[in-house]
Coordinates of C-alpha atoms and ligand atoms in Angstrom, one line a residue:
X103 CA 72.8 15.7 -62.2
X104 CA 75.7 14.1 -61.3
X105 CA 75.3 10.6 -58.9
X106 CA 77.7 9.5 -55.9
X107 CA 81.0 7.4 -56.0
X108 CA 80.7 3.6 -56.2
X109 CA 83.0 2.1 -53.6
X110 CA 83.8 -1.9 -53.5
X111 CA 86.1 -4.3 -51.4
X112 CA 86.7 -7.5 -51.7
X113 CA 88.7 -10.4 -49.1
X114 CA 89.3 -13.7 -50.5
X115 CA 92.2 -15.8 -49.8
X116 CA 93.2 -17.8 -52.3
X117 CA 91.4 -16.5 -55.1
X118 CA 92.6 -14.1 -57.7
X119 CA 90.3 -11.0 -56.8
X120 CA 91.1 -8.0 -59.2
X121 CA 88.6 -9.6 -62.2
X122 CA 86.1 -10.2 -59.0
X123 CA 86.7 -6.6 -58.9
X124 CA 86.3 -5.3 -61.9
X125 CA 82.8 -7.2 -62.1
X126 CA 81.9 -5.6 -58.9
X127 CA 82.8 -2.1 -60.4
X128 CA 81.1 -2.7 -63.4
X129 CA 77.8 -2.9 -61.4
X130 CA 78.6 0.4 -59.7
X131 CA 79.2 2.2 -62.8
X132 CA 76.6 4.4 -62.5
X133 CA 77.7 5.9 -59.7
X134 CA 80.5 7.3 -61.7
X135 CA 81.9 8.0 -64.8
X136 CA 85.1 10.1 -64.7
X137 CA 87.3 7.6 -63.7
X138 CA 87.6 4.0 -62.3
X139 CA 90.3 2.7 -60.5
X140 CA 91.6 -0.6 -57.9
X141 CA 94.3 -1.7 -55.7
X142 CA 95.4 -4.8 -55.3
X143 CA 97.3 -6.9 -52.4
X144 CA 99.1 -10.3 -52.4
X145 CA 99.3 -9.9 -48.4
X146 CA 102.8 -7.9 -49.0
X147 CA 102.5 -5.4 -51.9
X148 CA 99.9 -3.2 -53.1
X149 CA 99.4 -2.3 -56.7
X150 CA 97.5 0.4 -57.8
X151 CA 95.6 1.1 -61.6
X152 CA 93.6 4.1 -62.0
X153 CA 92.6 6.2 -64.6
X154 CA 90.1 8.9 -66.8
X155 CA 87.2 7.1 -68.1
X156 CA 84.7 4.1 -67.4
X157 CA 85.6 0.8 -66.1
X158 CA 85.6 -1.2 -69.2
X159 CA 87.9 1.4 -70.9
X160 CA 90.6 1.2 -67.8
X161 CA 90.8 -2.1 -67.2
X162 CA 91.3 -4.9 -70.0
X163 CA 92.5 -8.6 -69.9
X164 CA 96.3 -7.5 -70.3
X165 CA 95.8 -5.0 -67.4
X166 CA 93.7 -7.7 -64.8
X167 CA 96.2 -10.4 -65.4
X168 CA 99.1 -8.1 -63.9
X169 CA 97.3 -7.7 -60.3
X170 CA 97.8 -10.6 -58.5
X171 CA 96.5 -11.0 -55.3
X172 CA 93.4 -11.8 -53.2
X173 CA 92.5 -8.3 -51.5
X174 CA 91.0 -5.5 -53.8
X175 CA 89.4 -2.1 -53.3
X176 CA 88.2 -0.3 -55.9
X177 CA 86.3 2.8 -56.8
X178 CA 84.4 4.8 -60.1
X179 CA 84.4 8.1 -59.4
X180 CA 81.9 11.6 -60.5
X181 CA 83.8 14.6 -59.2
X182 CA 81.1 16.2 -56.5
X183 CA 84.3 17.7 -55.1
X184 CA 87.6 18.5 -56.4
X185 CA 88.7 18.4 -60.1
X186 CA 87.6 15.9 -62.2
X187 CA 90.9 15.0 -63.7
X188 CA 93.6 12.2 -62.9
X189 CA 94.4 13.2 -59.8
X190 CA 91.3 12.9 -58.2
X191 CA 91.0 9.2 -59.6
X192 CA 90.8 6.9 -56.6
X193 CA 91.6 5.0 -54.7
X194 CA 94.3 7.5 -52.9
X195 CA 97.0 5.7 -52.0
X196 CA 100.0 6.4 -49.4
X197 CA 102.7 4.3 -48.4
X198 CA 103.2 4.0 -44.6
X199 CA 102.7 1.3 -42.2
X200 CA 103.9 -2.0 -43.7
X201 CA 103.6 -1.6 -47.5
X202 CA 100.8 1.2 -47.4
X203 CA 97.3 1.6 -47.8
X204 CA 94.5 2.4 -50.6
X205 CA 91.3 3.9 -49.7
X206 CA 88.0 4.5 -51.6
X207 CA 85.6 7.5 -50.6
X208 CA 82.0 7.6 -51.5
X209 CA 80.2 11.5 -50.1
X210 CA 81.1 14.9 -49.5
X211 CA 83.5 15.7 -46.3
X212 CA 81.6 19.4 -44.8
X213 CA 85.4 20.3 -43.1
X214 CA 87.6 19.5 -45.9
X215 CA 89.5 23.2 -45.3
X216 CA 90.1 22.7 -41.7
X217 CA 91.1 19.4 -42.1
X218 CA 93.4 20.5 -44.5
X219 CA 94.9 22.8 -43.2
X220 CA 95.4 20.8 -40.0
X221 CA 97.8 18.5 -41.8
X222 CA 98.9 21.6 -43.1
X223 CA 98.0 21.0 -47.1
X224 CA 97.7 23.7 -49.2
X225 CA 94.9 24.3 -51.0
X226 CA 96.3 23.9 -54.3
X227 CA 98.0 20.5 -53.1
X228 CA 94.6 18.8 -52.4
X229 CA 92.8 17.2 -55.5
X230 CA 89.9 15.7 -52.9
X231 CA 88.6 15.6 -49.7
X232 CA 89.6 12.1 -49.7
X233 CA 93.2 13.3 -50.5
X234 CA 93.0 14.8 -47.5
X235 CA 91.1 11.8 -45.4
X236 CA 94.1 9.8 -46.5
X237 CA 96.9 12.5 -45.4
X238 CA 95.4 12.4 -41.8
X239 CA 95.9 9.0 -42.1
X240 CA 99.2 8.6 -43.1
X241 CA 99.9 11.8 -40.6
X242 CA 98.6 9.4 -37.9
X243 CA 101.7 7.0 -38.3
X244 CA 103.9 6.2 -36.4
X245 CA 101.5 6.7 -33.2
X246 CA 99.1 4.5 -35.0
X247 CA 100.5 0.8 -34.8
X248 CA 98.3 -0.2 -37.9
X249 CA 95.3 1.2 -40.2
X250 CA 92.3 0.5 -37.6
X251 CA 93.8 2.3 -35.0
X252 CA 94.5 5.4 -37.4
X253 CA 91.2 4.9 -38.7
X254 CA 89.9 5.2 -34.6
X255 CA 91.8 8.5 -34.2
X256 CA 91.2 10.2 -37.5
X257 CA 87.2 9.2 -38.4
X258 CA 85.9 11.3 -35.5
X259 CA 86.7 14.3 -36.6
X260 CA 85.6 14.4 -40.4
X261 CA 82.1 16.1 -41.2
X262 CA 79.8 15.1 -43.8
X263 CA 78.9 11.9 -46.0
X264 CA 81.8 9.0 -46.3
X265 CA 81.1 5.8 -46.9
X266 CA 84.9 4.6 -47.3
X267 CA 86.7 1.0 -48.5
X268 CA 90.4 1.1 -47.5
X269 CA 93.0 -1.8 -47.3
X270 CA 96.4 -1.7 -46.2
X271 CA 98.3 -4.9 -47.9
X272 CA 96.9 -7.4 -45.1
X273 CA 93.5 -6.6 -44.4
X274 CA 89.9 -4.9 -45.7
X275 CA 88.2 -1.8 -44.1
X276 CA 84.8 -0.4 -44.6
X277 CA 83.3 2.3 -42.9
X278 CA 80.2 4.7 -42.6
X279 CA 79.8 7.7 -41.0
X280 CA 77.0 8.2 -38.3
X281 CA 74.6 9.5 -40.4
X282 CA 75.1 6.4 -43.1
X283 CA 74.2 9.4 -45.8
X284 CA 75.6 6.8 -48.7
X285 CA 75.1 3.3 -48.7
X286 CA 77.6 0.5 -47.9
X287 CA 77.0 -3.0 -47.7
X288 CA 78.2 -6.8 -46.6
X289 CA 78.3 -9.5 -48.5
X290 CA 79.6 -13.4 -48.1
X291 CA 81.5 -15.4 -51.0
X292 CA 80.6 -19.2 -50.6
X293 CA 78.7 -20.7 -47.8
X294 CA 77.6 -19.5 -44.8
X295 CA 79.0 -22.6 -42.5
X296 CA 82.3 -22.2 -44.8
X297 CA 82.8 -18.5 -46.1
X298 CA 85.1 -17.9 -48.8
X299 CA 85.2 -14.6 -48.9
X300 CA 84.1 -11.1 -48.1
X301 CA 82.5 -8.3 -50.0
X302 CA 82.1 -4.7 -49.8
X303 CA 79.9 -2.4 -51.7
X304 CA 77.8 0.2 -52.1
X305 CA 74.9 -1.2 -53.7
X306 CA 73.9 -4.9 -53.5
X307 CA 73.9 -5.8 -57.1
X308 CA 77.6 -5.4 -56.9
X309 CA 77.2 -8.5 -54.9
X310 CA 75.2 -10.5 -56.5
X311 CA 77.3 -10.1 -60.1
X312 CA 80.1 -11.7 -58.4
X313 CA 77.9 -14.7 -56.8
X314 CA 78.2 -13.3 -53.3
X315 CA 75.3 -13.5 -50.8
X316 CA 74.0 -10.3 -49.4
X317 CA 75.1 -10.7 -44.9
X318 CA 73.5 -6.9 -44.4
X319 CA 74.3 -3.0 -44.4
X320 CA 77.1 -1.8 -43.1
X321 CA 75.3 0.6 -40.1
X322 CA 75.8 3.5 -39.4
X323 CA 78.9 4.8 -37.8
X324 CA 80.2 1.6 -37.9
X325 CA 83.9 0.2 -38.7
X326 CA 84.5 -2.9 -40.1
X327 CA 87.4 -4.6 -40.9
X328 CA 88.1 -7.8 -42.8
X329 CA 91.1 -10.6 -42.5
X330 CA 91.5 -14.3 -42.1
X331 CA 89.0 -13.7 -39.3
X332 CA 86.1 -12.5 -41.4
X333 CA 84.3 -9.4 -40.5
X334 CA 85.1 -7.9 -37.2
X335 CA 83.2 -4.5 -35.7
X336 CA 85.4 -2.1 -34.0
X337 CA 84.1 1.1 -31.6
X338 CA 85.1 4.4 -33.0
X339 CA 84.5 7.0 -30.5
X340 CA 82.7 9.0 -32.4
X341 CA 81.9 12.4 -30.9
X342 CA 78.3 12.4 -30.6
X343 CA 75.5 10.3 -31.3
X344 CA 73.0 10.8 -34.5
X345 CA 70.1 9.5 -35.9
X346 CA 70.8 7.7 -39.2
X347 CA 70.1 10.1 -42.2
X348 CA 70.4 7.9 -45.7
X349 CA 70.1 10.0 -48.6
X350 CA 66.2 9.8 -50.0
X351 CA 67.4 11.0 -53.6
X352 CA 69.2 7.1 -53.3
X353 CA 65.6 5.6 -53.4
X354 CA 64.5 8.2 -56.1
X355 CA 66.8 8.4 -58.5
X356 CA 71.0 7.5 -57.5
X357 CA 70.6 3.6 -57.2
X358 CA 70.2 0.9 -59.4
X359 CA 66.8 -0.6 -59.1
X360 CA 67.6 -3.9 -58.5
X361 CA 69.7 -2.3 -55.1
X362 CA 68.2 -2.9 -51.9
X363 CA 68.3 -0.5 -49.1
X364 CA 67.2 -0.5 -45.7
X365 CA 65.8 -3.6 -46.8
X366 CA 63.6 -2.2 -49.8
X367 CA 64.0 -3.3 -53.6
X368 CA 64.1 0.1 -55.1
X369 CA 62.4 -0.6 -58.2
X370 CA 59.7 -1.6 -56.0
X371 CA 59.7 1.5 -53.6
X372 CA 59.8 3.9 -57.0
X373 CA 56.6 2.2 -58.5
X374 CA 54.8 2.8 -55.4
X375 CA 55.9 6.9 -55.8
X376 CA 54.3 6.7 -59.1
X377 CA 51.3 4.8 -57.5
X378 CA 51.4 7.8 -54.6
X379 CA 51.5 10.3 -56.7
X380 CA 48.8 9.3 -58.9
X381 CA 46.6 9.5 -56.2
X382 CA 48.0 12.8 -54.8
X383 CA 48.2 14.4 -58.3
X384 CA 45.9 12.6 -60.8
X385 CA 45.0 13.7 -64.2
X386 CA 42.9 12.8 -67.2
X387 CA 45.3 11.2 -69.9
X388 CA 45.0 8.4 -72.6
X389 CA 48.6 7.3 -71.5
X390 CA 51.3 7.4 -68.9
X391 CA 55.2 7.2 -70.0
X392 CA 58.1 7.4 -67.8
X393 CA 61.6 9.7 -68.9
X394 CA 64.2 6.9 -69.6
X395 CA 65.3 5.4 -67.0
X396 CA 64.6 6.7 -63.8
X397 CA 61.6 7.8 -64.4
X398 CA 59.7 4.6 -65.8
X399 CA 58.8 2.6 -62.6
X400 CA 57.6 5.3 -61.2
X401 CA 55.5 5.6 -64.7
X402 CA 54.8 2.1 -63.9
X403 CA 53.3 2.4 -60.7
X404 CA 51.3 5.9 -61.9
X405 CA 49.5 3.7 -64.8
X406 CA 48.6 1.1 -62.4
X407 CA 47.1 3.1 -60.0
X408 CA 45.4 5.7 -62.3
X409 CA 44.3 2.8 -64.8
X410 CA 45.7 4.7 -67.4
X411 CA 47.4 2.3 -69.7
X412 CA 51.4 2.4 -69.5
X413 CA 53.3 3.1 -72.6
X414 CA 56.9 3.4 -74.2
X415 CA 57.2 7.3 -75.2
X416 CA 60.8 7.6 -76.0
X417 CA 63.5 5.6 -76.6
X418 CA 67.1 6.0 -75.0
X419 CA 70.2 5.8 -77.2
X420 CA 71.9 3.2 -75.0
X421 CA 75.7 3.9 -76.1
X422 CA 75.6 7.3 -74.8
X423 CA 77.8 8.2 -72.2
X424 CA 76.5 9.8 -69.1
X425 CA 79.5 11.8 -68.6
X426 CA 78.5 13.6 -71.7
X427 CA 80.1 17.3 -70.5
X428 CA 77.3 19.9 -71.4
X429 CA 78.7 23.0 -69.6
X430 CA 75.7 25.5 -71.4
X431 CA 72.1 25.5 -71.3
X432 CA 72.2 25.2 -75.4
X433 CA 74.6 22.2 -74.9
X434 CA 72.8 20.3 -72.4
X435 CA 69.6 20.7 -74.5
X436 CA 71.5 19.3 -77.6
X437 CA 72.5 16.1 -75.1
X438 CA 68.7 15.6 -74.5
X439 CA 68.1 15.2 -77.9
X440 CA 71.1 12.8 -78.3
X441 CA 70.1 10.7 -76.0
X442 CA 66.4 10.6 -76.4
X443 CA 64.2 10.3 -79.3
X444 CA 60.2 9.7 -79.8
X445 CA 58.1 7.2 -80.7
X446 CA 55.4 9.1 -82.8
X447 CA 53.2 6.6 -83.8
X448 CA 52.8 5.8 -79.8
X449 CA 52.3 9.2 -78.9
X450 CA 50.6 11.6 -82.0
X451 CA 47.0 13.0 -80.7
X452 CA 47.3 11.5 -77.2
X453 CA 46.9 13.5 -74.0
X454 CA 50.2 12.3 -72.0
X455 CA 51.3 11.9 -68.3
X456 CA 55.1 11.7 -68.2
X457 CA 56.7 10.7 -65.1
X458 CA 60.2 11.6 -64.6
X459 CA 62.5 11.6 -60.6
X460 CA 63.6 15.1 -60.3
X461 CA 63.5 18.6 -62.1
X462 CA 67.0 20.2 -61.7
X463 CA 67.8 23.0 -64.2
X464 CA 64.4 22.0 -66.1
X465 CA 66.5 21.3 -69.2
X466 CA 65.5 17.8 -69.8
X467 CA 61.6 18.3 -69.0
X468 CA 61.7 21.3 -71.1
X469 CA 63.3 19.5 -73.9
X470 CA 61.2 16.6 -74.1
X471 CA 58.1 18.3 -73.6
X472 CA 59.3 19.9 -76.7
X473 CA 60.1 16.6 -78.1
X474 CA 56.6 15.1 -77.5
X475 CA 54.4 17.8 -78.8
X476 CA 56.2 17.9 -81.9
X477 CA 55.4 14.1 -82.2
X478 CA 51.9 15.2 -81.8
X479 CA 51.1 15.5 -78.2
X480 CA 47.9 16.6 -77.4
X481 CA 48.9 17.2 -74.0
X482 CA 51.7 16.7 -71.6
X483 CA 51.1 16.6 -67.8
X484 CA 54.5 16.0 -66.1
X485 CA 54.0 14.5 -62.8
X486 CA 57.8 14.3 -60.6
X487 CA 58.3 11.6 -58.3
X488 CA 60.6 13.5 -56.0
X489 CA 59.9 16.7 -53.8
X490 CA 60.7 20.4 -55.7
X491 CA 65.0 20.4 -55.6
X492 CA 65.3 23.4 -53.8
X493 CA 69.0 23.3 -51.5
X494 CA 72.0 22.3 -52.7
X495 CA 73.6 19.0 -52.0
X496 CA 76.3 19.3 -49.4
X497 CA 76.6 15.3 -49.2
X498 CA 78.3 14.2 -52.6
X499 CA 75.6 14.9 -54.9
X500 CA 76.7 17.4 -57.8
X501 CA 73.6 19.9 -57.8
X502 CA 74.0 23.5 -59.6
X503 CA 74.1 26.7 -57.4
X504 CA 70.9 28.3 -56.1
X505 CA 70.3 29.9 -59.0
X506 CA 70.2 27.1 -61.4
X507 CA 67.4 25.0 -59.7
X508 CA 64.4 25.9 -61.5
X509 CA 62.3 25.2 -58.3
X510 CA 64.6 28.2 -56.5
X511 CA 62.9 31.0 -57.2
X512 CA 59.2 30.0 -59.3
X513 CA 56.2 28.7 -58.0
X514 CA 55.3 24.7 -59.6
X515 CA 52.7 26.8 -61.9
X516 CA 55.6 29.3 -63.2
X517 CA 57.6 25.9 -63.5
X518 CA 54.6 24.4 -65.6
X519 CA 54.9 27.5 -68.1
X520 CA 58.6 27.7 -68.0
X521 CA 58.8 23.8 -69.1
X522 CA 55.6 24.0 -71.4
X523 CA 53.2 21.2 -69.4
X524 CA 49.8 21.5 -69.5
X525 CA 49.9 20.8 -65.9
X526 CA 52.9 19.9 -63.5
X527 CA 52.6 18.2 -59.9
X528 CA 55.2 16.5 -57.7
X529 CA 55.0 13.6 -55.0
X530 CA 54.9 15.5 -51.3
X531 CA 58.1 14.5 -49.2
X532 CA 55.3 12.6 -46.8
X533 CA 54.3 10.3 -50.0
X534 CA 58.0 10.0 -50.6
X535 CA 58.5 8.4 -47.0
X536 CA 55.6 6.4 -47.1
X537 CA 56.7 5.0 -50.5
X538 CA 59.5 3.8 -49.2
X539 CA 58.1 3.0 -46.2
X540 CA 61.5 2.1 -44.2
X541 CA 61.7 2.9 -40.7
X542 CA 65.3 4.4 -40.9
X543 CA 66.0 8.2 -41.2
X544 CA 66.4 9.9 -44.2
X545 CA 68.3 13.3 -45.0
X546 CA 66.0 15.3 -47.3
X547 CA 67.8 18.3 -46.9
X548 CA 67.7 19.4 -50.7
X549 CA 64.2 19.2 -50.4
X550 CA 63.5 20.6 -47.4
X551 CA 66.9 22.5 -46.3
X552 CA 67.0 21.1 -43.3
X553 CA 70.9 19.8 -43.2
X554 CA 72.2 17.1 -40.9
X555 CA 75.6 19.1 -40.3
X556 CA 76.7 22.5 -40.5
X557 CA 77.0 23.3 -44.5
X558 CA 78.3 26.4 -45.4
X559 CA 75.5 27.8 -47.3
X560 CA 75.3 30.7 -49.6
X561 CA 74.1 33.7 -48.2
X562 CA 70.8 33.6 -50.5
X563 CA 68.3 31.3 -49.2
X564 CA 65.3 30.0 -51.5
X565 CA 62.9 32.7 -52.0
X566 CA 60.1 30.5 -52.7
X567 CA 60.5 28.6 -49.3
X568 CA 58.3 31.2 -47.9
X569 CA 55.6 30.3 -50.4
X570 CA 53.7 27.3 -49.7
X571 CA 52.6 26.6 -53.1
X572 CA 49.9 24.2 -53.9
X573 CA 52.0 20.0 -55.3
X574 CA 50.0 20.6 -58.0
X575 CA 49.6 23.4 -60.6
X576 CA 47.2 23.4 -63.8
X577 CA 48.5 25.7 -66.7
X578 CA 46.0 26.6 -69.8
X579 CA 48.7 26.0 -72.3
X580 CA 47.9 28.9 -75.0
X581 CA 51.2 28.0 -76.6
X582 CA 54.8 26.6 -76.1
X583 CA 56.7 29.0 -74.7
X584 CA 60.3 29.0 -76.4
X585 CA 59.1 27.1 -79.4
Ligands
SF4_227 S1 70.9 16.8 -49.7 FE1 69.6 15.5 -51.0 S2 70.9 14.5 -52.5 FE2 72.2 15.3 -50.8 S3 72.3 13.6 -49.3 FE3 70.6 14.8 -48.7 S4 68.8 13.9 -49.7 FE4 70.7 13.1 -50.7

């Protein structure tokens, strides 16, 4: 699975803000591997770096000293939409208005075409949907006396997720769509009484790396935008009212776990899946272990609630990058074993619960079950700590076709054989919610299909959504199948 974008901002006169950045991009980097980029303001010229690869590999001392100024955007990037080359590397730039502007997009737009092809792009012209955000933008001067006003006529009429950082050489933007699908949030450099500085990001840790204090989430819908005046909100006449719809797969698996969102720690909100599900799904085991990484507090939480004492399994090769590309089936099961290895002393003649976030293709579950009964496993219950992945992701999550997601077409007992459990259950979207237990909306809709927007779907639906299987499935395991 591929994550989201990581978007962050940054509005500090008198400091030097593009290592500020850097540090803030850093945080987000797992939001995106592809490429990183920033752009950078002295108040009259913006400069621009982007390129392939990870943060630290872009950006060096030689490069940081050459942007000079105290406004910053700046962006990592996974390709959910367009190609994953330079071109798509953000932030977009264009230069119009006064000495131009830079924007940052974080989400999926649902109307790239016909936004396209109302600024009359071709399709082979446009590297992103956020290629095309910034077109309508640029399109929108001269009647647009300066980038909030643009940002009033264009944001209306774009469908989907965006959570967007833009700055034009004076002054910061942030925005959110109504449905907030991808996080975005405030933060304050120095005091409260005396602000230094202001922050935007789309996780909170990105804050506190860079010693600034978390103000609160961007809502919403909302518009921001940032000068010597701090943080002002400006009314964009949206063109109908929503209910708030964050992504859920954030909580489970996207952000980091020190993030917070709508006020929850997520490491704290993922133990209490495992804790859920343990309850919901239990099973007699001498020892629960999480898949590295997002799958341990989850683990965590399952061992505490069960009583079944928590233990390290596998260890993750930490120098492997996650933008690993493992087009196959064969390839992606040769990653697995790169990047995960087990402890056999740990795990030889024990009867296992492994906890892991999400099942996608399968590949990962069905390698390190593989992995853990050759180590000895006496059995392997795998117990999921998000809903089966059923629907694509419209809202810039990378998710296979239909056909690839293993929960598509087989029942969680034909999943148990496929992946070689002894038994397979996963947390009910109701034990998700109350794990989190936030009072804001949530899109679920690749659990549950049930879209916020229009989404051009395939024409083959699920077949299994007209089974209602039972969470939980117990397979005799006779043998391993594949092995
Ligand atoms: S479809 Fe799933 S991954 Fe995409 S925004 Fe909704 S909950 Fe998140």
């Amino acid at each position: 699975m591929k994550e989201a974008c990581g978007v962050f901002g940054v509005y500090a006169p008198g400091k030097r803000v593009a290592n500020l950045t850097f540090d803030g991009l850093f945080a987000l980097q797992h939001r995106g591997q592809e490429s990183a980029g920033m752009a950078v303001s002295d108040g009259d010229t913006v400069t621009v770096v982007k390129d392939m690869g990870l943060v630290a590999t872009v950006f060096d001392e030689r490069t940081l000293s050459g942007l000079q100024g105290h406004l910053a955007i700046g962006h990592t990037r996974y390709s959910t939409h367009g190609s994953s080359d330079w071109a798509g590397a953000q932030p977009v730039y264009r230069p119009v208005g006064r000495a131009g502007f830079a924007l940052g997009h974080n989400g999926n737009l649902t109307n790239t075409r016909a936004l396209a092809e109302k600024v009359g792009m071709l399709p082979g012209s446009i590297a992103t949907d956020s290629d095309v955000v910034a077109e309508l933008l640029a399109q929108s001067f001269p009647e647009s006396e300066d980038l909030s006003t643009a940002l009033q006529l264009v944001l209306p009429i774009l469908e989907g997720a965006f959570s967007l950082v833009l700055m034009s050489s004076e002054r910061l933007f942030g925005v959110r769509d109504p449905y907030g699908f991808r996080p975005l949030c405030l933060g304050r450099l120095g005091p409260a009484d005396a602000p230094e500085g202001w922050v935007l990001a789309s996780e909170t840790p990105a804050l506190s790396v860079i010693g600034a204090t978390f103000v609160r989430e961007i809502a919403p819908g909302e518009l921001v935008v940032i000068d010597a005046d701090g943080p002002t909100s400006l009314e964009v006449p949206w063109l109908r009212e929503v209910t708030p719809r964050l992504c859920i797969f954030e909580f489970a698996y996207i952000a980091r776990p020190d993030s917070r969102l709508y006020g929850r720690e997520v490491h704290e909100t993922r133990c209490r899946m495992g804790a859920l599900l343990a309850e919901q799904a239990p099973a007699e085991a001498d020892m629960v272990m999480g898949v590295p990484e997002s799958g341990v507090p989850a683990a965590e939480g399952f061992a505490r609630a069960s009583g079944i004492p928590y233990g390290q399994g596998l260890v993750k090769n930490r120098y492997i990058g996650r933008s690993f590309i493992a087009p196959g089936q064969q390839e992606r099961a040769d990653a697995v074993r790169r990047k995960l290895n087990p402890l056999t002393d740990a795990i030889a003649g024990k009867r296992l619960v492994v906890v892991d976030d999400s099942i996608v293709r399968g590949t990962t579950q069905r390698s390190v079950i593989r992995m853990l009964r050759e180590a000895g496993a006496a059995e392997v219950h795998l117990r999921i700590s998000s809903p089966p992945w059923r629907w694509p992701c419209f809202y810039g999550i990378d998710t296979p076709s239909y056909e690839e997601l293993l929960a598509t077409d087989h029942t969680v007992e034909e999943m148990a054989e496929i992946l070689g459990a002894d038994s397979l259950a996963y947390i009910s979207i109701e034990n998700l919610k109350e794990a989190i237990g936030a009072d804001g909306g949530f899109c679920d809709a690749c659990f549950t299909g049930d879209y916020p927007t229009p989404v051009a779907l395939a024409a083959r639906a699920p077949v299994s959504l007209g089974r209602t299987e039972p969470v939980a499935a117990r397979v005799h395991q006779a043998a391993l199948p594949g092995v």
